[in-house]
Short mmCIF file of C-alpha atoms and ligand atoms in Angstrom, two decimals:
data_model
loop_
_atom_site.label_atom_id
_atom_site.label_comp_id
_atom_site.label_asym_id
_atom_site.label_seq_id
_atom_site.Cartn_x
_atom_site.Cartn_y
_atom_site.Cartn_z
CA MET R 70 23.26 -3.50 -29.73
CA GLN R 71 20.39 -5.46 -31.59
CA VAL R 72 18.76 -2.88 -34.00
CA GLN R 73 15.29 -4.54 -34.12
CA ASN R 74 13.20 -4.94 -36.79
CA PRO R 75 10.44 -2.19 -36.67
CA MET R 76 8.50 -4.08 -38.67
CA THR R 77 8.30 -7.08 -36.31
CA GLU R 78 6.50 -6.68 -32.83
CA SER R 79 8.26 -4.42 -30.67
CA VAL R 80 8.75 -7.08 -27.30
CA THR R 81 10.85 -9.72 -28.42
CA PRO R 82 11.09 -12.61 -26.71
CA ASN R 83 13.51 -13.86 -23.83
CA GLN R 84 15.31 -10.41 -23.73
CA CYS R 85 15.20 -6.68 -21.70
CA PRO R 86 13.69 -4.30 -24.19
CA LEU R 87 15.68 -2.08 -23.24
CA CYS R 88 18.99 -2.85 -23.40
CA ALA R 89 18.56 -6.73 -25.60
CA GLN R 90 20.26 -8.33 -22.19
CA PRO R 91 18.90 -12.06 -22.61
CA VAL R 92 17.16 -13.14 -19.45
CA PRO R 93 16.34 -16.16 -18.50
CA GLY R 94 12.29 -18.24 -18.79
CA GLY R 95 11.51 -21.19 -16.70
CA ASN R 96 8.21 -21.08 -13.95
CA ARG R 97 7.75 -17.50 -14.57
CA LEU R 98 4.67 -15.95 -13.91
CA VAL R 99 2.30 -13.08 -15.65
CA GLY R 100 3.06 -9.97 -13.36
CA GLU R 101 6.50 -11.03 -12.38
CA VAL R 102 8.11 -7.95 -11.88
CA LEU R 103 12.04 -9.00 -12.55
CA SER R 104 15.37 -6.15 -12.26
CA CYS R 105 17.08 -6.87 -15.81
CA ASP R 106 21.04 -7.68 -15.35
CA GLY R 107 21.83 -5.27 -17.87
CA CYS R 108 20.44 -2.09 -17.71
CA SER R 109 19.07 -2.71 -14.06
CA ALA R 110 15.58 -1.84 -15.34
CA GLU R 111 12.38 -2.90 -14.23
CA LEU R 112 10.84 -5.57 -16.18
CA GLU R 113 7.99 -6.70 -16.26
CA VAL R 114 6.41 -10.45 -17.64
CA VAL R 115 3.83 -9.96 -20.04
CA GLY R 116 3.52 -12.98 -21.80
CA VAL R 117 5.02 -16.98 -20.52
CA ASN R 118 6.30 -19.27 -23.64
CA PRO R 119 8.22 -17.60 -25.03
CA LEU R 120 8.78 -15.38 -22.49
CA ARG R 121 8.32 -11.33 -22.91
CA LEU R 122 8.73 -8.47 -21.11
CA GLU R 123 8.29 -4.67 -21.08
CA GLU R 124 9.34 -2.35 -19.30
CA ALA R 125 7.16 -2.30 -15.68
CA PRO R 126 4.61 0.30 -14.88
CA GLU R 127 4.91 3.95 -13.94
CA VAL R 128 2.85 4.08 -11.02
CA GLU R 129 -0.47 4.65 -11.45
CA GLU R 130 -2.49 7.12 -9.50
CA ASP R 131 -4.48 4.82 -6.90
CA TRP R 132 -1.52 2.31 -6.03
CA GLY R 133 -0.74 2.13 -2.65
CA GLU R 134 1.40 1.11 0.18
CA MET T 172 -5.03 -28.22 3.86
CA ARG T 173 -6.43 -24.58 3.56
CA LYS T 174 -6.61 -23.33 -0.03
CA VAL T 175 -6.64 -19.64 -1.16
CA ASP T 176 -6.65 -17.16 -3.76
CA LEU T 177 -3.83 -14.42 -3.96
CA VAL T 178 -4.74 -11.55 -5.94
CA TYR T 179 -1.70 -9.92 -7.29
CA THR T 180 -1.58 -6.90 -9.53
CA ARG T 181 2.08 -7.68 -9.65
CA VAL T 182 4.51 -10.64 -8.50
CA ARG T 183 6.97 -8.19 -6.83
CA THR T 184 9.53 -9.24 -3.78
CA GLU T 185 7.04 -9.19 -1.44
CA GLU T 186 4.19 -11.54 -3.08
CA LYS T 187 7.14 -14.02 -4.44
CA LEU T 188 7.56 -14.08 -0.10
CA LEU T 189 4.30 -14.74 -0.14
CA LEU T 190 3.59 -17.53 -1.74
CA GLU T 191 6.84 -19.31 -0.62
CA ALA T 192 5.47 -19.06 3.25
CA LEU T 193 1.93 -19.83 2.26
CA ARG T 194 3.94 -23.19 0.14
CA ARG T 195 5.64 -23.72 3.76
CA ARG T 196 2.38 -23.84 5.51
CA ASP T 197 0.36 -26.54 3.36
CA CYS T 198 -1.55 -23.72 1.92
CA ALA T 199 -2.84 -25.03 -1.74
CA VAL T 200 -2.44 -21.35 -3.27
CA ASN T 201 -3.61 -19.95 -6.65
CA LEU T 202 -2.31 -16.80 -8.50
CA VAL T 203 -4.76 -14.38 -9.75
CA GLN T 204 -4.22 -11.37 -11.72
CA ASP T 205 -6.67 -9.13 -10.70
CA SER T 206 -6.61 -7.13 -14.33
CA GLY T 207 -7.88 -10.39 -15.78
CA MET T 208 -11.34 -11.21 -12.47
CA VAL T 209 -15.15 -10.38 -13.90
CA LEU T 210 -17.47 -10.92 -10.81
CA SER T 211 -20.71 -11.65 -11.61
CA MET T 212 -23.23 -9.92 -8.98
CA ASP T 213 -24.90 -13.18 -7.87
CA ARG T 214 -23.36 -15.48 -5.14
CA GLN T 215 -22.54 -17.95 -7.62
CA ARG T 216 -18.61 -19.76 -6.13
CA VAL T 217 -15.46 -17.97 -8.38
CA THR T 218 -13.36 -20.23 -7.15
CA GLU T 219 -12.37 -22.97 -5.48
CA ALA T 220 -10.55 -21.26 -2.50
CA ASP T 221 -12.13 -20.60 0.89
CA THR T 222 -9.56 -17.88 1.62
CA VAL T 223 -8.60 -14.81 -0.58
CA LEU T 224 -5.02 -12.83 0.69
CA MET T 225 -5.85 -9.67 -1.51
CA ARG T 226 -2.76 -8.00 -2.73
CA SER T 227 -4.09 -5.79 -5.29
CA MET T 228 -2.08 -2.33 -5.88
CA SER T 229 -4.56 -0.69 -7.46
CA PHE T 230 -7.49 0.30 -4.38
CA THR T 231 -9.97 0.66 -6.31
CA ARG T 232 -9.33 -3.29 -7.52
CA ALA T 233 -8.40 -3.91 -4.55
CA ARG T 234 -12.02 -2.45 -2.38
CA TYR T 235 -14.16 -3.98 -5.13
CA LEU T 236 -13.03 -7.53 -5.82
CA ALA T 237 -12.59 -7.97 -1.13
CA THR T 238 -16.72 -6.64 -1.92
CA PHE T 239 -17.84 -9.08 -3.92
CA LEU T 240 -15.28 -11.98 -2.85
CA GLU T 241 -17.09 -11.96 0.55
CA MET T 242 -20.24 -11.41 -1.23
CA LYS T 243 -19.53 -14.76 -2.52
CA GLY T 244 -18.99 -16.14 1.09
CA LEU T 245 -15.28 -15.64 0.94
CA ARG T 246 -12.34 -14.40 3.80
CA VAL T 247 -10.89 -11.96 2.40
CA LEU T 248 -7.57 -10.53 4.19
CA ASN T 249 -7.77 -7.53 4.29
CA SER T 250 -11.90 -6.83 4.51
CA ALA T 251 -13.50 -4.98 2.36
CA ARG T 252 -14.48 -2.70 4.80
CA THR T 253 -10.54 -2.08 6.47
CA ILE T 254 -9.29 -2.10 2.56
CA SER T 255 -11.97 1.11 1.71
CA LEU T 256 -11.52 2.78 4.94
CA CYS T 257 -7.51 2.27 4.38
CA GLY T 258 -7.78 3.88 1.12
CA ASP T 259 -8.75 6.84 1.70
CA LYS T 260 -7.27 9.38 4.56
CA ALA T 261 -9.91 11.38 5.39
CA LEU T 262 -11.95 7.97 5.54
CA THR T 263 -8.84 6.65 8.62
CA SER T 264 -9.04 10.16 10.27
CA ALA T 265 -13.24 9.65 10.70
CA ALA T 266 -12.70 5.81 11.76
CA LEU T 267 -9.84 6.70 14.18
CA ALA T 268 -11.84 10.01 15.67
CA ALA T 269 -15.02 7.40 16.25
CA LYS T 270 -13.02 5.23 18.62
CA GLY T 271 -10.56 8.37 20.14
CA VAL T 272 -7.39 6.46 18.41
CA PRO T 273 -5.03 10.15 19.00
CA MET T 274 -3.83 11.39 16.17
CA PRO T 275 -2.80 14.92 14.16
CA TRP T 276 -6.38 16.78 13.73
CA ALA T 277 -7.30 17.41 10.81
CA PHE T 278 -9.83 18.15 8.47
CA VAL T 279 -11.75 18.00 5.24
CA ALA T 280 -13.05 21.05 3.32
CA PHE T 281 -14.54 21.04 -0.35
CA ASP T 282 -14.25 24.12 -1.46
CA GLU T 283 -11.03 26.44 -1.67
CA ASP T 284 -11.87 29.73 -0.05
CA ALA T 285 -14.25 27.50 2.27
CA CYS T 286 -10.61 25.29 3.22
CA LEU T 287 -8.64 28.59 3.40
CA ASP T 288 -10.53 30.33 5.47
CA ALA T 289 -9.98 27.10 7.75
CA ILE T 290 -6.39 26.95 7.71
CA ASP T 291 -5.77 30.63 8.24
CA ALA T 292 -7.72 30.14 11.41
CA LYS T 293 -5.43 27.27 12.44
CA GLY T 294 -2.14 28.95 11.86
CA TYR T 295 0.37 27.68 9.69
CA PRO T 296 2.15 25.69 8.92
CA VAL T 297 -0.47 22.61 7.64
CA VAL T 298 -0.07 19.24 5.69
CA THR T 299 -2.43 18.71 3.20
CA LYS T 300 -2.91 15.23 1.16
CA PRO T 301 -4.91 13.89 -1.71
CA VAL T 302 -7.52 11.39 0.14
CA LEU T 303 -6.66 8.73 -2.16
CA GLY T 304 -3.38 7.64 -3.05
CA SER T 305 0.30 6.86 -1.44
CA TRP T 306 4.12 6.34 -1.08
CA GLY T 307 4.07 10.41 -0.34
CA ARG T 308 2.91 11.81 -3.55
CA MET T 309 1.08 14.69 -3.44
CA VAL T 310 1.54 15.83 -0.32
CA ALA T 311 2.50 19.16 0.23
CA ARG T 312 3.64 20.98 3.86
CA LEU T 313 1.72 25.02 3.42
CA ASP T 314 3.87 27.52 5.26
CA SER T 315 1.91 30.59 3.86
CA ARG T 316 -1.36 31.54 2.67
CA THR T 317 0.22 32.00 -0.56
CA ALA T 318 1.18 28.65 -0.38
CA ALA T 319 -1.64 27.71 0.99
CA GLU T 320 -3.38 29.12 -2.44
CA GLY T 321 -1.66 27.51 -5.04
CA VAL T 322 -1.66 24.27 -3.96
CA LEU T 323 -5.85 24.50 -3.09
CA SER T 324 -6.24 26.26 -6.81
CA THR T 325 -4.91 23.26 -7.95
CA ARG T 326 -6.45 20.83 -5.93
CA PHE T 327 -10.27 22.83 -6.32
CA GLY T 328 -9.14 23.39 -10.01
CA THR T 329 -7.92 20.05 -11.68
CA GLY T 330 -9.57 17.07 -11.54
CA GLY T 331 -13.40 15.98 -11.09
CA ALA T 332 -16.09 15.96 -8.04
CA GLN T 333 -13.65 13.11 -6.79
CA ASP T 334 -10.72 15.24 -6.55
CA HIS T 335 -12.01 18.68 -4.94
CA VAL T 336 -12.01 17.45 -1.66
CA ALA T 337 -9.30 18.48 0.38
CA LEU T 338 -7.62 16.41 3.33
CA VAL T 339 -5.75 19.32 5.62
CA GLN T 340 -3.60 18.13 8.75
CA GLU T 341 -1.75 19.73 11.61
CA TYR T 342 1.81 20.14 10.68
CA VAL T 343 4.08 17.86 13.17
CA ASP T 344 7.44 18.51 13.95
CA LYS T 345 8.90 14.67 13.68
CA PRO T 346 12.59 14.52 14.89
CA GLY T 347 13.81 13.57 11.95
CA TYR T 348 12.15 10.02 11.20
CA ASP T 349 9.10 8.44 11.42
CA LEU T 350 7.91 4.40 13.09
CA ARG T 351 6.39 2.09 11.50
CA VAL T 352 4.01 -0.76 13.12
CA TYR T 353 3.38 -4.54 11.95
CA VAL T 354 -0.50 -5.80 13.46
CA ILE T 355 -0.58 -8.99 12.22
CA GLY T 356 -3.35 -9.73 14.66
CA ARG T 357 -1.58 -8.21 16.72
CA THR T 358 1.76 -6.09 16.61
CA VAL T 359 4.75 -8.09 15.26
CA GLY T 360 7.22 -5.89 15.44
CA GLY T 361 8.55 -2.14 13.69
CA LEU T 362 10.70 0.26 11.31
CA ARG T 363 12.21 3.61 11.60
CA ARG T 364 12.24 5.26 9.09
CA ARG T 365 14.79 8.41 9.04
CA SER T 366 15.41 11.36 7.22
CA GLU T 367 16.24 14.39 6.72
CA HIS T 368 13.21 15.21 4.66
CA TRP T 369 9.73 15.47 5.98
CA ILE T 370 7.93 12.97 3.90
CA THR T 371 9.96 9.84 5.33
CA ASN T 372 8.96 7.41 3.34
CA THR T 373 11.01 3.55 1.89
CA ALA T 374 10.27 4.37 -1.16
CA ARG T 375 11.03 7.90 -1.40
CA GLY T 376 14.76 7.12 0.03
CA ALA T 377 14.06 7.11 4.07
CA VAL T 378 16.34 5.25 5.60
CA PRO T 379 14.76 2.20 7.69
CA GLU T 380 16.15 1.18 10.88
CA ARG T 381 15.67 -1.45 13.81
CA TYR T 382 13.00 -0.41 16.96
CA GLU T 383 11.61 -2.07 18.99
CA VAL T 384 7.86 -1.51 19.63
CA PRO T 385 7.58 -0.13 23.14
CA VAL T 386 4.26 -1.50 24.65
CA VAL T 387 2.91 2.18 24.52
CA HIS T 388 3.79 1.92 20.91
CA ALA T 389 2.11 -1.61 20.25
CA ARG T 390 -1.63 -0.94 22.15
CA LEU T 391 -1.85 2.69 20.27
CA ALA T 392 -1.01 0.29 16.53
CA GLU T 393 -3.53 -2.16 17.47
CA ALA T 394 -5.89 0.27 18.49
CA ALA T 395 -5.17 1.90 14.90
CA ALA T 396 -5.98 -1.36 13.62
CA ASP T 397 -8.80 -2.16 15.63
CA ALA T 398 -10.88 1.26 14.59
CA VAL T 399 -10.71 -0.14 10.62
CA GLY T 400 -11.06 -3.89 11.56
CA GLY T 401 -7.52 -4.45 10.06
CA ASP T 402 -6.43 -8.56 10.26
CA MET T 403 -2.73 -7.22 8.43
CA VAL T 404 -2.06 -3.50 7.96
CA ALA T 405 0.91 -1.51 9.03
CA VAL T 406 0.21 1.82 11.14
CA ASP T 407 2.31 4.61 10.77
CA LEU T 408 3.17 6.40 14.06
CA LEU T 409 3.90 10.46 14.30
CA GLU T 410 6.14 11.29 17.31
CA THR T 411 6.49 14.29 18.39
CA ARG T 412 9.71 16.62 19.50
CA GLY T 413 7.59 16.84 22.49
CA GLY T 414 7.19 13.00 23.19
CA ASP T 415 3.46 12.77 21.85
CA ILE T 416 2.76 10.57 19.80
CA TYR T 417 -0.11 9.99 17.26
CA VAL T 418 -1.34 7.93 14.61
CA ASN T 419 -0.58 9.22 11.25
CA GLU T 420 -1.49 6.70 8.82
CA ILE T 421 -3.08 2.81 8.40
CA ASN T 422 -2.16 0.53 4.96
CA HIS T 423 -3.10 -2.11 3.93
CA CYS T 424 -1.74 -4.09 2.17
CA VAL T 425 2.08 -4.41 4.18
CA GLU T 426 5.13 -3.84 2.27
CA PHE T 427 7.71 -4.72 3.18
CA ALA T 428 10.81 -5.70 0.38
CA ARG T 429 12.27 -2.84 1.03
CA SER T 430 13.18 -3.19 4.74
CA ILE T 431 12.79 -7.37 5.73
CA ASP T 432 16.25 -7.76 6.83
CA GLU T 433 17.20 -4.90 8.85
CA THR T 434 13.83 -4.86 10.54
CA GLY T 435 14.08 -8.39 11.32
CA VAL T 436 10.56 -9.17 11.70
CA PRO T 437 9.58 -12.07 9.43
CA LEU T 438 6.45 -10.51 7.80
CA PRO T 439 5.54 -12.94 5.02
CA ASP T 440 5.54 -16.10 7.71
CA LEU T 441 3.90 -13.83 10.29
CA ILE T 442 1.16 -13.20 7.36
CA ALA T 443 0.79 -16.47 6.14
CA GLU T 444 0.42 -18.16 9.65
CA TYR T 445 -2.74 -15.41 9.86
CA VAL T 446 -3.73 -16.78 6.79
CA ALA T 447 -3.47 -19.88 7.59
CA SER T 448 -5.01 -20.34 11.12
CA GLY T 449 -8.81 -18.98 10.23
CA ALA T 450 -8.46 -16.11 12.16
CA GLY T 451 -9.98 -12.99 11.13
CA GLY T 452 -12.17 -11.60 7.63
CA ALA T 453 -15.32 -9.95 7.39
CA ARG T 454 -17.01 -13.20 8.37
CA ARG T 455 -15.49 -13.73 11.87
ZN1 ZN E 149 18.37 -4.31 -19.84
#
């Protein structure tokens, strides 16, 4: 497991923020939801070029179906 | 060529499939994230598009955005009116009641004691749910006065004035499943959700199954969609053990990722077809 430098940004480009599994970039959209191949976490694209990912947020109160 | 803005919160499987289906129909689709939108209170154009497919996951954002985009002359699917009615379960019930659509009996109350008295008069069990929110969150079955006191003291004792409304509904003892009928202009198919739990929701682990929608169910779902002016909605039906059929809820942002394989209903294509057709919207 890769140890992150606490002084750098918590979101490392091109990898899962939970398990550090590399995630392929290319043609991604901000807001796109991905499933990590490493830990199966739901990830949300928060930036492209470079690709930045965060754990997808919990359901908000007024999110319906 | 139709120009479509697809407004989204997150690009989930649904949004990806809709985007592809629209592009296959030669629609020029522009993806717009709801959090970045700023709309001025005038009729100034904000987009090259003529149609907005509203896929915001937030009821608050969807309702306001649809309202202001319509004010600016755009065709929004679903319309602001449909979103406002479907997003609030008390208003959905009122719209259904106004058109005489069969549904479980229901009432709203604004005070804990008044609500308890009304439930006592009806008898237990009953179901209470928040007027906003879904995926089965905070839906409670009240089997006794004691349970009702606990749930209602939380309902009325926390949150703000807008939370202090209780929607109480008849508890329908359903036969281990409920039914969802998709109405995209007209009934296009459906889904049976089977669960041992009384909350049958695929987001809560209910198992989707194929279901051929009988004409009676289709007519009921279309009447419900009509009551809220819905262009593309999912209508939840409840079947009683006695064989009666009721409309329970109507969803204005149709989700299908968990069930598309089982239903065999090509929802992304049917929705894209409807969007491309130019039908519907508040301006019809
Ligand atoms: Zn991971």
